[in-house]
mmCIF file of C-alpha atoms in Angstrom:
data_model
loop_
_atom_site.group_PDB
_atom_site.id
_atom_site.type_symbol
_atom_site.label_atom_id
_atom_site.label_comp_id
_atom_site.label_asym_id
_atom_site.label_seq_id
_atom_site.Cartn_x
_atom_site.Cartn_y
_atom_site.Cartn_z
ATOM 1 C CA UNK U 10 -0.973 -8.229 -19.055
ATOM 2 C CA UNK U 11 -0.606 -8.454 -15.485
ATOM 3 C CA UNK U 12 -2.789 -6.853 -13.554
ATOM 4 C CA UNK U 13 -5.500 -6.280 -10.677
ATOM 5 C CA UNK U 14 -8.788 -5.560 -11.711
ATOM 6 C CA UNK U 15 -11.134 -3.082 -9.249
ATOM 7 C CA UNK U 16 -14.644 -2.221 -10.322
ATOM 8 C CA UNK U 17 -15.714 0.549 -10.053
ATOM 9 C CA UNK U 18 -13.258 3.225 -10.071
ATOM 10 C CA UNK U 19 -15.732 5.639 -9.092
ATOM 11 C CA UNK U 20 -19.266 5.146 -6.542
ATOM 12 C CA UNK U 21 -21.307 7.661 -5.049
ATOM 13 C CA UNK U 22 -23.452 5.963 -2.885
ATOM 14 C CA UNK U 23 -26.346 6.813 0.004
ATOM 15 C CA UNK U 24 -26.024 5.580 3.222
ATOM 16 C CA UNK U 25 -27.367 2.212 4.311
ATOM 17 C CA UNK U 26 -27.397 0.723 0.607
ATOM 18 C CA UNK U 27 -25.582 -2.667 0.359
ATOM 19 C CA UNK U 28 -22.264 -2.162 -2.091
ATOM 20 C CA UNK U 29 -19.726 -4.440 -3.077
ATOM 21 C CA UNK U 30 -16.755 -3.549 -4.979
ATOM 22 C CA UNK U 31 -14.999 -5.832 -6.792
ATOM 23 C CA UNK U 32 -11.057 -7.465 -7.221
ATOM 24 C CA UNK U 33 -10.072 -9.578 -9.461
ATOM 25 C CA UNK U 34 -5.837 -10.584 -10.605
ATOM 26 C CA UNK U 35 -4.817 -12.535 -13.352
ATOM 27 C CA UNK U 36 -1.081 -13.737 -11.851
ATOM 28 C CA UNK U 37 -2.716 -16.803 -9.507
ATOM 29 C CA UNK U 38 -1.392 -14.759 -6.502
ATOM 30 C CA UNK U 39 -2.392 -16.775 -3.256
ATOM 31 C CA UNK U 40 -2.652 -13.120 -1.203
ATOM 32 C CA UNK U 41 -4.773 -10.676 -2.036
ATOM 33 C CA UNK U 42 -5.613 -7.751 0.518
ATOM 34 C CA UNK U 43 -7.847 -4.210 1.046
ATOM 35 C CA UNK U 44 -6.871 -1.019 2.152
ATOM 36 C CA UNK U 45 -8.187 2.349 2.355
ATOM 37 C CA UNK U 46 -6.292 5.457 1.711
ATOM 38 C CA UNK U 47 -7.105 8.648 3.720
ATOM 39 C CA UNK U 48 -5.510 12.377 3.875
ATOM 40 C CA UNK U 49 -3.220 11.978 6.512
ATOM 41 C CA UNK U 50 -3.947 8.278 7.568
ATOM 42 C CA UNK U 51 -2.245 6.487 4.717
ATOM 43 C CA UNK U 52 -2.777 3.352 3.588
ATOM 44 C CA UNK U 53 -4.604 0.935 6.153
ATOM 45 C CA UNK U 54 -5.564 -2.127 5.776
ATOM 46 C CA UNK U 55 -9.107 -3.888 5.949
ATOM 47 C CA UNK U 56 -8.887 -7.342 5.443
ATOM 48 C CA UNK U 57 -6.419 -10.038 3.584
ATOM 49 C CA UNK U 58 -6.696 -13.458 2.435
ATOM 50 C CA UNK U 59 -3.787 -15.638 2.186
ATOM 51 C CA UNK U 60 -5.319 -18.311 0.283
ATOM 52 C CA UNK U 61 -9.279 -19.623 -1.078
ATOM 53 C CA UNK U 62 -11.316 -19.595 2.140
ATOM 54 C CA UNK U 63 -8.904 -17.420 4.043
ATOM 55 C CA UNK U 64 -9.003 -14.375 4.972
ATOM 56 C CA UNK U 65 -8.426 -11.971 7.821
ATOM 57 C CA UNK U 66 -8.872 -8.998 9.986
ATOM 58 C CA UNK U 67 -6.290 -6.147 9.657
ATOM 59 C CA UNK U 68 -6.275 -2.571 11.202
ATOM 60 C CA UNK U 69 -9.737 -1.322 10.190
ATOM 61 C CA UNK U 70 -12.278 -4.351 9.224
ATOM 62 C CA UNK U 71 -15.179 -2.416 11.129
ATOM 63 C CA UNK U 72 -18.072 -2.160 8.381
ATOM 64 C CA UNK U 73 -16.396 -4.034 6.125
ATOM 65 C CA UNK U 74 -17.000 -8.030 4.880
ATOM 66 C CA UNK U 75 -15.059 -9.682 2.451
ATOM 67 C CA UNK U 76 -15.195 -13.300 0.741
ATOM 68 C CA UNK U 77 -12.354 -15.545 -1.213
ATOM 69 C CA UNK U 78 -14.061 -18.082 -3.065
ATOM 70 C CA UNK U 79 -11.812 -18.490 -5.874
ATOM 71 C CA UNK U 80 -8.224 -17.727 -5.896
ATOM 72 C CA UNK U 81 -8.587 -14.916 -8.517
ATOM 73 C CA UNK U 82 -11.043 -12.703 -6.605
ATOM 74 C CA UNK U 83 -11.292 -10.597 -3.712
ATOM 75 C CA UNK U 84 -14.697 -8.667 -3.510
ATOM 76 C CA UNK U 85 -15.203 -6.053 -0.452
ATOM 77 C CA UNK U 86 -18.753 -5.884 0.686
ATOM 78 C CA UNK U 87 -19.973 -3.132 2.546
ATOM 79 C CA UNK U 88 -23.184 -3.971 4.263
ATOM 80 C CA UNK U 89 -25.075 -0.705 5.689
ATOM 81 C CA UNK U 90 -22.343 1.819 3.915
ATOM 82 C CA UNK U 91 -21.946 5.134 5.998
ATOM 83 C CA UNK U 92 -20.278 8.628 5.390
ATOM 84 C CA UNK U 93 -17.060 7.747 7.624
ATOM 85 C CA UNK U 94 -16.239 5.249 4.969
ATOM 86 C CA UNK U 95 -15.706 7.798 2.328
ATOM 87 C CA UNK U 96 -12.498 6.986 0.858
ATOM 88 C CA UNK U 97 -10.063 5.852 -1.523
ATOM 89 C CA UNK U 98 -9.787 1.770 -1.708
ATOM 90 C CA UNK U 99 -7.162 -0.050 -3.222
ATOM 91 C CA UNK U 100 -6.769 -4.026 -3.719
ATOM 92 C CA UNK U 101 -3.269 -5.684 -3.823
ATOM 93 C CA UNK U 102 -2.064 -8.854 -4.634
ATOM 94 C CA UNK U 103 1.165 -10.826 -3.847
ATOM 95 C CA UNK U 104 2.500 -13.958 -4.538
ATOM 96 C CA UNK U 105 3.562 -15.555 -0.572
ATOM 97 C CA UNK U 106 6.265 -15.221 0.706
ATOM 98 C CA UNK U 107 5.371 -11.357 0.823
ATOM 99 C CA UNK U 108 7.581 -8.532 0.998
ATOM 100 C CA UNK U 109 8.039 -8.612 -2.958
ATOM 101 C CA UNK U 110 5.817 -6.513 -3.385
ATOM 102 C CA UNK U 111 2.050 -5.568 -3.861
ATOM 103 C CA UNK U 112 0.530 -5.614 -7.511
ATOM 104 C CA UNK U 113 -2.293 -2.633 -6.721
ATOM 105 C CA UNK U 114 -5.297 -2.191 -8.557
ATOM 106 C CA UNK U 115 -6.218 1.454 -9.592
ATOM 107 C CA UNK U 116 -8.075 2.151 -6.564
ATOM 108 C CA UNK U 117 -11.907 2.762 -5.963
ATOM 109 C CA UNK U 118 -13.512 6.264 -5.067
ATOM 110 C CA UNK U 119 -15.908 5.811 -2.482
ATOM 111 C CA UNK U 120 -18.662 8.481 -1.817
ATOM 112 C CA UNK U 121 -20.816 8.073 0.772
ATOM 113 C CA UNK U 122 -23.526 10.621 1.441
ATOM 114 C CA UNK E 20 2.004 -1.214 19.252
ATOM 115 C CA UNK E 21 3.125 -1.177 15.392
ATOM 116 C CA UNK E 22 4.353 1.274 13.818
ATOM 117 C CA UNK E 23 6.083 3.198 10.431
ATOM 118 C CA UNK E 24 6.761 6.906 10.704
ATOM 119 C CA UNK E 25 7.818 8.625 7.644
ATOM 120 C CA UNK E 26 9.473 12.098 7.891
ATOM 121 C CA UNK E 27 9.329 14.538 6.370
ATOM 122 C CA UNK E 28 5.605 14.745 5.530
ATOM 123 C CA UNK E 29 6.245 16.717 2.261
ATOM 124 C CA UNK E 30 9.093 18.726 0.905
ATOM 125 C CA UNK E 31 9.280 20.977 -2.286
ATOM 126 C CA UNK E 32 12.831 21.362 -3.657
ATOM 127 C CA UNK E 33 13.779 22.327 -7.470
ATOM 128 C CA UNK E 34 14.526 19.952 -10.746
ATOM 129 C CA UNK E 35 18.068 19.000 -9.903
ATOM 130 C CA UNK E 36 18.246 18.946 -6.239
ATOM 131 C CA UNK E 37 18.963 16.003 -3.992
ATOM 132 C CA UNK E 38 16.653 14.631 -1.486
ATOM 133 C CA UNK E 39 16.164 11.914 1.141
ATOM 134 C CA UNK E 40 12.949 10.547 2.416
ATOM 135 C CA UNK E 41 13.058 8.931 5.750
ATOM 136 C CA UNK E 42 11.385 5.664 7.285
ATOM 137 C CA UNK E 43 11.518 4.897 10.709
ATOM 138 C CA UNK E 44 9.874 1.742 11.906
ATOM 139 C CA UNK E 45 8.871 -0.214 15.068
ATOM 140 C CA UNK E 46 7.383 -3.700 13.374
ATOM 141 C CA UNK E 47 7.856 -6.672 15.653
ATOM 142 C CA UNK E 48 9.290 -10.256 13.433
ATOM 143 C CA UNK E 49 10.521 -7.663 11.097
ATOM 144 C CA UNK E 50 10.498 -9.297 7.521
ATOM 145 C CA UNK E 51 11.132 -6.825 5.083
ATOM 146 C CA UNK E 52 10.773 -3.011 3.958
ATOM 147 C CA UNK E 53 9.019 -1.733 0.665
ATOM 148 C CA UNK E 54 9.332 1.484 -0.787
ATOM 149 C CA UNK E 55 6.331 2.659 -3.244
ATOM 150 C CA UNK E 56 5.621 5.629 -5.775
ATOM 151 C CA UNK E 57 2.398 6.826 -5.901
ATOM 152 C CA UNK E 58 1.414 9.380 -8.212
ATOM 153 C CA UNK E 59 -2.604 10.390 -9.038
ATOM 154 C CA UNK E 60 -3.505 6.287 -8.923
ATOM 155 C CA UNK E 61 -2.505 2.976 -7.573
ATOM 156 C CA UNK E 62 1.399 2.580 -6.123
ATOM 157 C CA UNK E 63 3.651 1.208 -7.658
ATOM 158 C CA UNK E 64 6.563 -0.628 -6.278
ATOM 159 C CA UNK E 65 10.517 0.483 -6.490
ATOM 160 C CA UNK E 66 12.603 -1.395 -3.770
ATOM 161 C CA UNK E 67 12.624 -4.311 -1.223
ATOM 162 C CA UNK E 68 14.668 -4.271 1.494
ATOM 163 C CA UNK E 69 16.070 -7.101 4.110
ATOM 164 C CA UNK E 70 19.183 -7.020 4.807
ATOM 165 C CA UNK E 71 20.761 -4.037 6.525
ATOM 166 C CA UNK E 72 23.125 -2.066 4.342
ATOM 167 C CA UNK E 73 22.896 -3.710 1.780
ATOM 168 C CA UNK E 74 22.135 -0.507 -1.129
ATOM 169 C CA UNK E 75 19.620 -0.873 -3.802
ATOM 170 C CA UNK E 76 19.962 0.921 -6.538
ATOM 171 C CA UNK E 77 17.503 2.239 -9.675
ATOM 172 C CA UNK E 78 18.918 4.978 -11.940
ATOM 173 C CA UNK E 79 18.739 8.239 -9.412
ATOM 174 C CA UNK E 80 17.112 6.490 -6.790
ATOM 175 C CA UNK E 81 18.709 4.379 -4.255
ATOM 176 C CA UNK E 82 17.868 3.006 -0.669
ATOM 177 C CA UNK E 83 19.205 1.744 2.417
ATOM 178 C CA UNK E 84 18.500 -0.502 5.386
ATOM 179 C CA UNK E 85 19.274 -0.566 8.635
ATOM 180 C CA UNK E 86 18.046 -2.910 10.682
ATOM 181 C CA UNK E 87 19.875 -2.146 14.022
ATOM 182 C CA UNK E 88 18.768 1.828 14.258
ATOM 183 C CA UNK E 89 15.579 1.065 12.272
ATOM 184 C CA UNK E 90 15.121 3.071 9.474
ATOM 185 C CA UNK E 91 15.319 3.189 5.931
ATOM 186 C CA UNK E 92 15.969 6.347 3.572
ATOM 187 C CA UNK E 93 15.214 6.494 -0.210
ATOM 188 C CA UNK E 94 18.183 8.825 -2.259
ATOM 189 C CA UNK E 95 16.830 10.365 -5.436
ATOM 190 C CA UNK E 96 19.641 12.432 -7.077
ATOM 191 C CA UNK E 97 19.224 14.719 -9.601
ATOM 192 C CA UNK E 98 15.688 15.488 -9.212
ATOM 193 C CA UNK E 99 13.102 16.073 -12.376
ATOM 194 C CA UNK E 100 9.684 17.045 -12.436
ATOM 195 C CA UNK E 101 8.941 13.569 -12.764
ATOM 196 C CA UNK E 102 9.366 12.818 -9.601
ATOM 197 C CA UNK E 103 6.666 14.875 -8.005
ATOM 198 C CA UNK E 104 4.528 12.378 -6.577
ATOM 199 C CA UNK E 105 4.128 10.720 -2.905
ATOM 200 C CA UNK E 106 6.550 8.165 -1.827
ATOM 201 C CA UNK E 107 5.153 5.126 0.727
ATOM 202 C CA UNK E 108 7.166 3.029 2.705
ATOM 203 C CA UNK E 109 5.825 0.116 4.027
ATOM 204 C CA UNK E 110 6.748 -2.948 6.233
ATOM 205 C CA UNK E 111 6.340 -6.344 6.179
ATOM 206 C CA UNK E 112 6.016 -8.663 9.220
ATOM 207 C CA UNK E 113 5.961 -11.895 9.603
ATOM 208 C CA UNK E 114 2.119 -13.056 10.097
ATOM 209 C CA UNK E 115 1.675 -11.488 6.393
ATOM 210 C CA UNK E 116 0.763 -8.309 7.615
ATOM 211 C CA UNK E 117 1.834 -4.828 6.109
ATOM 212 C CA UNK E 118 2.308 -1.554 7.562
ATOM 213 C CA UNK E 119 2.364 1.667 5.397
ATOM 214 C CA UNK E 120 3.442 4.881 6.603
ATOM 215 C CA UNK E 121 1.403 7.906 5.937
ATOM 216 C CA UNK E 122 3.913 8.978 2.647
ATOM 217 C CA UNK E 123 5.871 11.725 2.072
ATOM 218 C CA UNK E 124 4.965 14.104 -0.597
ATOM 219 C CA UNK E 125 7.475 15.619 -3.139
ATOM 220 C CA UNK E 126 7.260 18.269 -5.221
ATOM 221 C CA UNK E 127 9.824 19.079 -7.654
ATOM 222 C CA UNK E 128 9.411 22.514 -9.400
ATOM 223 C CA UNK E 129 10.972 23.479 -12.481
#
């Protein structure tokens, strides 16, 4: 089955301890991106790759690394976590050229205290 | 600066009814416009759009472009219970970027 794989779907976390969550798809899509979902926000996006050993800023990278070493995943690493980056995080593939469409994982819960 | 305003920010209407969601956009090297349903997880695709006026069409739901006014509305006809859920629009410029608006949320009540 097709699909984008996040781990985990849930993390309560302190502040200050190093988390990564991870992103893996099984379609070979070259672009894979990050976003986080707040009340009221929407959906804004962190970083995306375009390829292996590509990747780049979007609206809201602040606090947030993220590495493409192989095509297939897409980890998010948050260094020193804090309580402003309690939210909802969702990867997304896409084959390129984009704009048919995002394949999204089922999103991470991210508790920060 | 970038932008996609959706409108309105939620709406509650009964099983049956007929509404429109709106998508208003400022998105320089404009490539294309996504619509998205997003219930209690991860959303899930229903239309692309390029080309202005051009209708898509999925069982009761339907959308439109227009590119010169820029905006986009998504019909659903006939609304069920089903449909309860918040509906994204998002779009694409060249550069491989993505812009979502902030969703509108529908209720449908029995």
């Amino acid at each position: 089955e097709a699909q984008v794989t996040q781990n985990p779907r849930y993390l309560i976390t302190v502040t200050g301890k190093k988390l990564t969550v991870t992103c893996s798809q099984n379609m070979n899509h070259e672009y894979m991106s990050w976003y986080r979902q707040d009340p009221g926000l929407g959906l804004r996006q962190i970083y995306y790759s375009m390829n292996v050993e590509v990747t780049d800023k979007g609206d809201v990278p602040e606090g947030y690394k993220v590495s493409r070493k192989e095509k297939r995943n897409f980890p998010l690493i948050l260094e020193s976590p804090s309580p402003n980056q309690t939210s909802l995080y969702f990867c997304a593939s896409s084959i390129i050229p984009l704009g048919y469409g995002y394949t999204f994982g089922s999103g991470t819960r991210l508790t920060v205290v | 600066e970038d932008k996609v305003v959706q409108s309105p920010l939620s709406l509650v209407v009964h099983e049956g009814d007929t509404v429109t969601l709106n998508c208003s956009y400022e998105v320089t090297n404009f490539r294309s416009l996504l619509w998205y349903k997003q219930e209690k997880k991860a959303p899930t695709f229903l239309f692309m759009l390029t080309s202005s006026g051009i209708e898509k069409k999925s069982g009761r739901l339907s959308s439109i472009l227009d590119k010169k006014e820029l905006f986009s509305i998504l019909n659903i006809t006939a609304t069920q219970t089903g449909d309860s859920a918040i509906y994204l629009c998002a779009v694409v410029r060249s550069g491989n970027q993505f812009y979502f608006g902030t969703g509108t949320s529908l209720t449908v009540i029995p």
